[in-house]
mmCIF file of C-alpha atoms and ligand atoms in Angstrom:
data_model
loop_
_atom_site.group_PDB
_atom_site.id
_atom_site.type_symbol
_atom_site.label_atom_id
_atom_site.label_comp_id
_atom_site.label_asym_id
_atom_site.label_seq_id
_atom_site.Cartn_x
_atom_site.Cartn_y
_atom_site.Cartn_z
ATOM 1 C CA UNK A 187 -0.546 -61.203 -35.617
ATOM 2 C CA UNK A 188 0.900 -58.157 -34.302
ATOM 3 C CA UNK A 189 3.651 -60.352 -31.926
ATOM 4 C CA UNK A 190 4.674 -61.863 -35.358
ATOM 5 C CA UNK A 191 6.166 -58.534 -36.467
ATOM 6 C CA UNK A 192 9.233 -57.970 -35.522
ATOM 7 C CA UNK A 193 10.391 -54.226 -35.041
ATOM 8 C CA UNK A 194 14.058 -54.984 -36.010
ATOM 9 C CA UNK A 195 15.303 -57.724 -37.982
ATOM 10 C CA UNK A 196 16.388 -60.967 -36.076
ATOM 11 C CA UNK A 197 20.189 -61.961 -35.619
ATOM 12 C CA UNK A 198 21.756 -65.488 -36.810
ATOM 13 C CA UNK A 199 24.368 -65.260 -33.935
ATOM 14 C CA UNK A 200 24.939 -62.657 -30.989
ATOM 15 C CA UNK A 201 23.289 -60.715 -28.158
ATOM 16 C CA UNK A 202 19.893 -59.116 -28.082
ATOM 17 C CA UNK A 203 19.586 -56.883 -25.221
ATOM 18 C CA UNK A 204 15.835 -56.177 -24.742
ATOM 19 C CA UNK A 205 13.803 -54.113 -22.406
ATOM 20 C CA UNK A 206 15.949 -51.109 -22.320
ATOM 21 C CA UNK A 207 14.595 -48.236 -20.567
ATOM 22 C CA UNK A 208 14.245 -45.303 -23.835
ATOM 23 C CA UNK A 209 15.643 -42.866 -21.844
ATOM 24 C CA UNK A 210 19.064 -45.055 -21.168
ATOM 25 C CA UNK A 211 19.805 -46.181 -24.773
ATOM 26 C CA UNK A 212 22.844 -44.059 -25.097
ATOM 27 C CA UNK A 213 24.213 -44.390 -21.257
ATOM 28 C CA UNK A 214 24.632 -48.267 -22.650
ATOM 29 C CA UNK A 215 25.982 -47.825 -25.484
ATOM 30 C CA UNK A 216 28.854 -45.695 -23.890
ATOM 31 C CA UNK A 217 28.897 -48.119 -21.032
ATOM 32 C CA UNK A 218 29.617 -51.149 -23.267
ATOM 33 C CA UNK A 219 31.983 -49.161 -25.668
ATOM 34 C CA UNK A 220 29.908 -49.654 -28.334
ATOM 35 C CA UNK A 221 30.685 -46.701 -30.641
ATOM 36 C CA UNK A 222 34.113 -48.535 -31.285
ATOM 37 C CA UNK A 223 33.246 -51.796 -32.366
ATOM 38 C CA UNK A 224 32.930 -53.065 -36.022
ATOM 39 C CA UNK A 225 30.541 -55.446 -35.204
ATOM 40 C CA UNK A 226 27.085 -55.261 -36.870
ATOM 41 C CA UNK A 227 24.655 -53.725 -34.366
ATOM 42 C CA UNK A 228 20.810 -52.649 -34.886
ATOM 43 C CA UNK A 229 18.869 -50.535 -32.625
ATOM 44 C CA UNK A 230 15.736 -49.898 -32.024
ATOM 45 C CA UNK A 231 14.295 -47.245 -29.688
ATOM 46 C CA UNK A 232 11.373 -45.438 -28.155
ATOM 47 C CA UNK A 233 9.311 -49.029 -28.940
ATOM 48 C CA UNK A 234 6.174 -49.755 -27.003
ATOM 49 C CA UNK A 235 6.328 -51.661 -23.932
ATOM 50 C CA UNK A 236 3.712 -52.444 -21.156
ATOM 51 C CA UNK A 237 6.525 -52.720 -18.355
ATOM 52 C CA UNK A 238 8.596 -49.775 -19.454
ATOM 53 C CA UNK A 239 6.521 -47.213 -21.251
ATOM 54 C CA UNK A 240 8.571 -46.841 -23.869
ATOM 55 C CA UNK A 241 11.823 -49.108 -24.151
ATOM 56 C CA UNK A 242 14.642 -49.682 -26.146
ATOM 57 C CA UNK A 243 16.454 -52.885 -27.896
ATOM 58 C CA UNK A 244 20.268 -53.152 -28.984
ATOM 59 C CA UNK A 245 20.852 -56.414 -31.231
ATOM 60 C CA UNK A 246 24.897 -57.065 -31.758
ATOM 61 C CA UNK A 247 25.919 -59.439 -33.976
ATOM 62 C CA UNK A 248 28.490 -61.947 -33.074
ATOM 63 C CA UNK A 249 29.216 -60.598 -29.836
ATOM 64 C CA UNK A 250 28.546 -62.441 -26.325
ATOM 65 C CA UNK A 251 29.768 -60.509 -23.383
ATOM 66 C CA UNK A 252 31.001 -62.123 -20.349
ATOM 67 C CA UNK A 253 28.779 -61.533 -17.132
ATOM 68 C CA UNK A 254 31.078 -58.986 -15.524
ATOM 69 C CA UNK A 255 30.891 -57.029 -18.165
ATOM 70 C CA UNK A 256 27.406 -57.023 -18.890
ATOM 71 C CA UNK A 257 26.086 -56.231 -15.607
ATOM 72 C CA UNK A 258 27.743 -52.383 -16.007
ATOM 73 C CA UNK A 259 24.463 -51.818 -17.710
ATOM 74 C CA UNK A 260 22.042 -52.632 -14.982
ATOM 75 C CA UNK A 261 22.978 -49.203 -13.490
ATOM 76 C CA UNK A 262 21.180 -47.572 -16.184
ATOM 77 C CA UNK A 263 19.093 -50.291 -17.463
ATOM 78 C CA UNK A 264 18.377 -52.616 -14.424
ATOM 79 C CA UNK A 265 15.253 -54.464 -15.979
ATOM 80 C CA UNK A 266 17.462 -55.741 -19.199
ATOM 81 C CA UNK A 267 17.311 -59.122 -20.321
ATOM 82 C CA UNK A 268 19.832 -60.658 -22.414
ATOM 83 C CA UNK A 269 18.988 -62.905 -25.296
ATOM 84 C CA UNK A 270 21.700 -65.284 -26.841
ATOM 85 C CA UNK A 271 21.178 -66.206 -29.933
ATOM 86 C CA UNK A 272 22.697 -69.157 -31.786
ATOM 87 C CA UNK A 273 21.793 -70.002 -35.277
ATOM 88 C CA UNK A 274 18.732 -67.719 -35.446
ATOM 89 C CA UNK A 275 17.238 -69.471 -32.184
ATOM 90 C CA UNK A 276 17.126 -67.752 -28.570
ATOM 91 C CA UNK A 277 19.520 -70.356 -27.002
ATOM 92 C CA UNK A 278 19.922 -68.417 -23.526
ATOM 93 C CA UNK A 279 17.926 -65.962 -21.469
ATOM 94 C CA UNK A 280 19.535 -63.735 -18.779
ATOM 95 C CA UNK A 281 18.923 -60.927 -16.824
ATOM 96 C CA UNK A 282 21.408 -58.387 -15.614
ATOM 97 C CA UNK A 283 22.486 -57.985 -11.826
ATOM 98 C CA UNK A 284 23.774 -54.381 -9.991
ATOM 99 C CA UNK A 285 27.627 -55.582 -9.445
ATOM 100 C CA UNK A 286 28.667 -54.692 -5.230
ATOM 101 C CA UNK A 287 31.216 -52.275 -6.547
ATOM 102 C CA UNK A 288 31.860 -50.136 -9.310
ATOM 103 C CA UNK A 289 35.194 -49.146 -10.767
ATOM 104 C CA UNK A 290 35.064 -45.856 -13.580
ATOM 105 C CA UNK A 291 32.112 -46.203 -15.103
ATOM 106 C CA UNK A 292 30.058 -43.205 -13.463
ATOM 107 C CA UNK A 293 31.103 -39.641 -13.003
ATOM 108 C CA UNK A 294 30.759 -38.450 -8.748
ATOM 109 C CA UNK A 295 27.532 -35.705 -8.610
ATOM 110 C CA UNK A 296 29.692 -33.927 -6.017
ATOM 111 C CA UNK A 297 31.293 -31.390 -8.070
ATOM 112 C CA UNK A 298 34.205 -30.986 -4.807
ATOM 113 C CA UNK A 299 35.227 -34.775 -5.201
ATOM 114 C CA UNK A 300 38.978 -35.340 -6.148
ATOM 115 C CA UNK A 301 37.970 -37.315 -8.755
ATOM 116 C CA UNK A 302 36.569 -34.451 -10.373
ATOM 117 C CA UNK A 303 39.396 -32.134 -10.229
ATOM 118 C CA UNK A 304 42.090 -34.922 -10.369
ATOM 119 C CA UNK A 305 43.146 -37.593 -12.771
ATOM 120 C CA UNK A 306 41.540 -40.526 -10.357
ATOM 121 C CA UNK A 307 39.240 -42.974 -11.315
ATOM 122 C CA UNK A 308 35.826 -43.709 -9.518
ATOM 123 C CA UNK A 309 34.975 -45.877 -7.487
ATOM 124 C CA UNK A 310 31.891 -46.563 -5.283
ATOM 125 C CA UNK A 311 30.445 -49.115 -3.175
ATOM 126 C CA UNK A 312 26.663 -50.166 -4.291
ATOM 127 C CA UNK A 313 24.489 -49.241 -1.185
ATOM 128 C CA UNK A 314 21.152 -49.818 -2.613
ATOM 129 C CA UNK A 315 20.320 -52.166 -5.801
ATOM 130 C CA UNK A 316 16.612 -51.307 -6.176
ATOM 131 C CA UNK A 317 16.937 -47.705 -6.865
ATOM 132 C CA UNK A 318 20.896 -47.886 -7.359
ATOM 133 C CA UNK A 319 22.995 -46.023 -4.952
ATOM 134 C CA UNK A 320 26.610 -45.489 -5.570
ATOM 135 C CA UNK A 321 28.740 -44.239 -2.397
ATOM 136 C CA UNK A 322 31.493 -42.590 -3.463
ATOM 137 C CA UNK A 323 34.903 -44.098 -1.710
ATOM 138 C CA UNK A 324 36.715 -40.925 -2.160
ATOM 139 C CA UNK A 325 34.048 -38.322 -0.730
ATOM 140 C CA UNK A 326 31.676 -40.869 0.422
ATOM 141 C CA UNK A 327 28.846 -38.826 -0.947
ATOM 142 C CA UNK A 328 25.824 -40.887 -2.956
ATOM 143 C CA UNK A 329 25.341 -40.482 -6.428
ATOM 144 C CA UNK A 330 21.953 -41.980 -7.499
ATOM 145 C CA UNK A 331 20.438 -43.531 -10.649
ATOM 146 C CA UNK A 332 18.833 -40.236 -11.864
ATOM 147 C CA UNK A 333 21.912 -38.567 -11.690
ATOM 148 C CA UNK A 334 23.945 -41.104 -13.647
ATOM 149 C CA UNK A 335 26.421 -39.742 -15.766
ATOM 150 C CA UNK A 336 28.853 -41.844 -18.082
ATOM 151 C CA UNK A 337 32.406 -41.149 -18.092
HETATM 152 N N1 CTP B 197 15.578 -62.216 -31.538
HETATM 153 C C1 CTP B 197 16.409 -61.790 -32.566
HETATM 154 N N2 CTP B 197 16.917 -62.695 -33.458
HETATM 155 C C2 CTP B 197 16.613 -63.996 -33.365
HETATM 156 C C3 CTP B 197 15.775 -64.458 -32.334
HETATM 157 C C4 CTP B 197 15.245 -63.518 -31.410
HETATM 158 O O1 CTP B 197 16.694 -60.603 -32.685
HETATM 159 N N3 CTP B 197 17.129 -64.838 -34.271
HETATM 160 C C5 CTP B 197 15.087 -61.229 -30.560
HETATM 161 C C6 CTP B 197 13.585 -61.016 -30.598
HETATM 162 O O2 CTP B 197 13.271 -59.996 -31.525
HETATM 163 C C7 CTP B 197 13.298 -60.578 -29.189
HETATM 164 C C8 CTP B 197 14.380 -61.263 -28.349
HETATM 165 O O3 CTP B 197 15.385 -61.679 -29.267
HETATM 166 O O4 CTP B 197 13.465 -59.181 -29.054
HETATM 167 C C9 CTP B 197 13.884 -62.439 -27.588
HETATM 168 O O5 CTP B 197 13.247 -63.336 -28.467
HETATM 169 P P1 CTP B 197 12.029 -64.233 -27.984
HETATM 170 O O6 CTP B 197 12.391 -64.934 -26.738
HETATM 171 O O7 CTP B 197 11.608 -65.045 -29.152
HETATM 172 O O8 CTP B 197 10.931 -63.101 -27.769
HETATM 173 P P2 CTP B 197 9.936 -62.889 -26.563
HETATM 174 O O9 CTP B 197 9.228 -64.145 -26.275
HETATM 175 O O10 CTP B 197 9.141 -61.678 -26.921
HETATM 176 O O11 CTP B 197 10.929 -62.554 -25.379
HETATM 177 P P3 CTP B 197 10.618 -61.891 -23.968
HETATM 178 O O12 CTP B 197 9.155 -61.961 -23.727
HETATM 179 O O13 CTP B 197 11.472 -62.709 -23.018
HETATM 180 O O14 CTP B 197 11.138 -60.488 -24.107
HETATM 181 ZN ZN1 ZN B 198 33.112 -38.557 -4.903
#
């Protein structure tokens, strides 16, 4: 009985991005921009989960990203799985890949970098998926996935 519940209401048409880590719920919101769409979005957060601890679940309504966008989000949230929905049904299921190279995006940790005291946007290569490592291109220093910050 208890899988019958669900924690937030289901979507007709749109995106349900499941399995978020709690802790990352706002680092994807900013990374998809989604404080400026009108778009009706639920949330749910700090939900139980056996993989995650606690996770985190972003339903947008009438909105299907396209995979390069998407796949921002597996810097902060690298378990995600995408659920498209089409007339109240799960139509799709998808899971989110680290991209080789990231443009903006992610602040440098290394507070020296030019693109901290200049008007430059980052830009690292991915060095390590797993765990992700960013190498900076300007400073080539590595900023990791605990020290993620969103620009
Ligand atoms: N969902 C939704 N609206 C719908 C259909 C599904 O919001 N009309 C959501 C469900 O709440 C769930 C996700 O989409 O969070 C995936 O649905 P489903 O595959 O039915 O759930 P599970 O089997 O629990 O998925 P998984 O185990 O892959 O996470
Ligand atoms: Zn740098």
């Amino acid at each position: 009985m208890k899988d019958k519940i669900l924690e937030v209401s289901a979507i007709k048409d749109g995106t349900v991005i499941d399995h978020i880590p709690a802790n990352s719920l706002f680092k994807v919101i900013a990374i998809l921009g989604l404080d400026k769409i009108c778009n009706k979005i639920t949330f749910g957060t700090n939900l139980e989960s056996q993989k995650l601890g606690q996770k985190a679940i972003i339903k947008l309504s009438d909105i299907f990203f396209l995979d390069k966008d998407i796949n921002k989000i597996a810097l902060v949230a690298p378990q995600a799985k995408l659920n498209i929905i089409r007339n109240y049904e799960v139509k799709e299921k998808k899971v989110v890949e680290v991209p080789d190279e990231i443009v903006g995006i992610v602040k440098c940790m290394n507070p020296q970098c030019i693109t901290n005291e200049e008007k430059i946007i980052t830009k690292y290569q991915v060095v390590s998926k797993k765990k992700v490592k960013l190498l900076c291109y300007y400073c080539e220093k590595i900023t990791d996935q605990d020290n993620i910050v969103i620009i």
